[in-house]
Amino acid sequence: MQVSVQTLGHVYPGQPQAVEAVRAVDLEIEAGEFVALIGPSGCGKSTLLRILAGLVTPTQGSAQINGYSPVQAAAEKQIGWLAQNPALLPWRTVRANVALAQQINPQNSRTLTPPAELLQMVGLSDFSDAYPLALSGGMQQRVALARTLALGAKVWLMDEPFAALDELTREILTRELLEIWRTLRPTVLWVTHHILEAARLADRVLVMTPRPGQISAEVAIDLPRPRDETSPEFIRIVGELRGHLGVPVSGGGGHEKC
Ligand code: ADP
Ligand code: MG
């Protein structure tokens, strides 16, 4: 297993009350698998992802990435991370932002893809000399994606990376990301609170309960991508996810977020 989690729990100490964010999560993800983790806001999704990225030390249980502890895996640059905020350096060009990741993390044992090629993969070849603040939110997130790809990590932890974008940009980026995933075949854990996005992307969707987050259901999706969202099977899966999340069935086509 490339990602493995045993009875993981996390309590944030706090005044006046501690917050139990995650409880007793067990999780196994195979190499090359695309897993979505879905649950309501505040249920502990980001906490789980931050633990896997080595950014938060869990108060219970343990996790391994490629057999390493999350902190070791992060130090070995085995983890690619993408979140809502692209966090680009505004004084560096697009190309220089992507190149920086490779300059400050020289990986002798790995063949790294040149920045120009990475920018081509995310459709930004014509903007490599632009500065981030001159770009739209969607384009900035493409730069952040190229930077995530820059170190060739085999495990991608994605925390609602497209949630701040408008729906159309989000759909386009999601489709392009699937193409990149098909080419590179990393292992992905994709956090979202968007039911349709999870159904579009994942081989398997894990459903989290409200806080403290526990995994309450798992839905496998064995449909070819890009998925036909009008097919009876896709609609059935969206309905099943809505049911697990306790979202009322409205007949509105399943476009609402939970
Ligand atoms: P999600 O990503 O599902 O929205 P989070 O993992 O961000 O949920 O948060 C889960 C719970 O933990 C929330 O109640 C949140 O307020 C709390 N929380 C998150 N980070 C911290 C922190 N650093 N200190 C204290 N509480 C936190
Ligand atoms: Mg979150």
mmCIF file of C-alpha atoms in Angstrom, residues 50-141:
data_model
loop_
_atom_site.group_PDB
_atom_site.id
_atom_site.type_symbol
_atom_site.label_atom_id
_atom_site.label_comp_id
_atom_site.label_asym_id
_atom_site.label_seq_id
_atom_site.Cartn_x
_atom_site.Cartn_y
_atom_site.Cartn_z
ATOM 1 C CA ARG A 50 -2.142 17.680 7.027
ATOM 2 C CA ILE A 51 -1.271 14.631 9.130
ATOM 3 C CA LEU A 52 -0.447 12.667 5.967
ATOM 4 C CA ALA A 53 1.666 15.568 4.715
ATOM 5 C CA GLY A 54 3.666 15.556 7.952
ATOM 6 C CA LEU A 55 2.402 19.005 8.934
ATOM 7 C CA VAL A 56 0.392 17.892 11.978
ATOM 8 C CA THR A 57 1.404 15.161 14.434
ATOM 9 C CA PRO A 58 -1.611 12.969 15.211
ATOM 10 C CA THR A 59 -2.576 12.491 18.837
ATOM 11 C CA GLN A 60 -3.515 8.852 18.105
ATOM 12 C CA GLY A 61 -2.633 6.141 15.635
ATOM 13 C CA SER A 62 -0.122 6.270 12.824
ATOM 14 C CA ALA A 63 0.276 6.734 9.091
ATOM 15 C CA GLN A 64 2.778 5.650 6.439
ATOM 16 C CA ILE A 65 3.514 6.930 2.958
ATOM 17 C CA ASN A 66 5.552 4.434 0.943
ATOM 18 C CA GLY A 67 6.482 2.836 4.251
ATOM 19 C CA TYR A 68 7.859 6.108 5.626
ATOM 20 C CA SER A 69 6.388 8.246 8.353
ATOM 21 C CA PRO A 70 4.693 11.339 6.876
ATOM 22 C CA VAL A 71 7.503 13.583 8.161
ATOM 23 C CA GLN A 72 10.156 11.370 6.503
ATOM 24 C CA ALA A 73 8.129 11.103 3.298
ATOM 25 C CA ALA A 74 7.816 14.895 3.167
ATOM 26 C CA ALA A 75 11.558 15.303 3.741
ATOM 27 C CA GLU A 76 12.212 12.839 0.899
ATOM 28 C CA LYS A 77 9.893 14.897 -1.337
ATOM 29 C CA GLN A 78 7.619 11.929 -1.892
ATOM 30 C CA ILE A 79 4.538 14.068 -1.352
ATOM 31 C CA GLY A 80 3.022 16.578 -3.738
ATOM 32 C CA TRP A 81 0.710 19.084 -2.055
ATOM 33 C CA LEU A 82 -1.889 21.351 -3.596
ATOM 34 C CA ALA A 83 -4.432 23.407 -1.678
ATOM 35 C CA GLN A 84 -6.888 26.197 -2.367
ATOM 36 C CA ASN A 85 -4.334 28.966 -2.014
ATOM 37 C CA PRO A 86 -1.718 28.752 -4.801
ATOM 38 C CA ALA A 87 0.859 30.528 -2.579
ATOM 39 C CA LEU A 88 3.052 31.709 -5.477
ATOM 40 C CA LEU A 89 5.914 34.157 -5.082
ATOM 41 C CA PRO A 90 4.659 37.362 -6.731
ATOM 42 C CA TRP A 91 8.136 38.708 -7.536
ATOM 43 C CA ARG A 92 9.133 35.630 -9.543
ATOM 44 C CA THR A 93 7.850 34.825 -13.009
ATOM 45 C CA VAL A 94 5.680 31.797 -13.638
ATOM 46 C CA ARG A 95 8.690 29.825 -14.905
ATOM 47 C CA ALA A 96 10.824 30.935 -11.963
ATOM 48 C CA ASN A 97 8.126 29.888 -9.486
ATOM 49 C CA VAL A 98 8.050 26.390 -10.971
ATOM 50 C CA ALA A 99 11.847 26.180 -11.282
ATOM 51 C CA LEU A 100 12.360 27.257 -7.667
ATOM 52 C CA ALA A 101 10.851 24.038 -6.339
ATOM 53 C CA GLN A 102 13.573 22.102 -8.181
ATOM 54 C CA GLN A 103 16.381 24.524 -7.302
ATOM 55 C CA ILE A 104 15.801 24.354 -3.561
ATOM 56 C CA ASN A 105 15.138 20.614 -3.538
ATOM 57 C CA PRO A 106 17.831 19.012 -5.701
ATOM 58 C CA GLN A 107 16.920 15.336 -6.112
ATOM 59 C CA ASN A 108 19.959 13.488 -7.363
ATOM 60 C CA SER A 109 18.201 10.179 -7.757
ATOM 61 C CA ARG A 110 15.243 11.498 -9.716
ATOM 62 C CA THR A 111 14.869 12.708 -13.252
ATOM 63 C CA LEU A 112 12.967 15.940 -12.988
ATOM 64 C CA THR A 113 10.797 17.296 -15.769
ATOM 65 C CA PRO A 114 12.085 20.673 -17.041
ATOM 66 C CA PRO A 115 9.897 23.663 -16.034
ATOM 67 C CA ALA A 116 9.077 24.475 -19.678
ATOM 68 C CA GLU A 117 7.615 20.995 -20.129
ATOM 69 C CA LEU A 118 5.661 21.243 -16.884
ATOM 70 C CA LEU A 119 4.173 24.552 -18.016
ATOM 71 C CA GLN A 120 3.191 22.946 -21.285
ATOM 72 C CA MET A 121 1.406 20.166 -19.395
ATOM 73 C CA VAL A 122 -0.730 22.691 -17.554
ATOM 74 C CA GLY A 123 -1.344 24.800 -20.667
ATOM 75 C CA LEU A 124 0.741 27.820 -19.636
ATOM 76 C CA SER A 125 3.594 27.820 -22.153
ATOM 77 C CA ASP A 126 2.633 31.303 -23.364
ATOM 78 C CA PHE A 127 2.700 32.729 -19.851
ATOM 79 C CA SER A 128 6.035 31.525 -18.525
ATOM 80 C CA ASP A 129 7.446 35.080 -18.362
ATOM 81 C CA ALA A 130 4.329 36.547 -16.731
ATOM 82 C CA TYR A 131 4.122 37.382 -13.032
ATOM 83 C CA PRO A 132 1.537 35.512 -10.950
ATOM 84 C CA LEU A 133 -0.528 38.550 -10.009
ATOM 85 C CA ALA A 134 -1.146 39.279 -13.688
ATOM 86 C CA LEU A 135 -2.911 35.914 -14.030
ATOM 87 C CA SER A 136 -6.463 34.801 -13.254
ATOM 88 C CA GLY A 137 -7.156 32.589 -10.244
ATOM 89 C CA GLY A 138 -7.475 29.541 -12.479
ATOM 90 C CA MET A 139 -4.133 30.240 -14.158
ATOM 91 C CA GLN A 140 -2.426 30.792 -10.808
ATOM 92 C CA GLN A 141 -3.733 27.408 -9.728
#
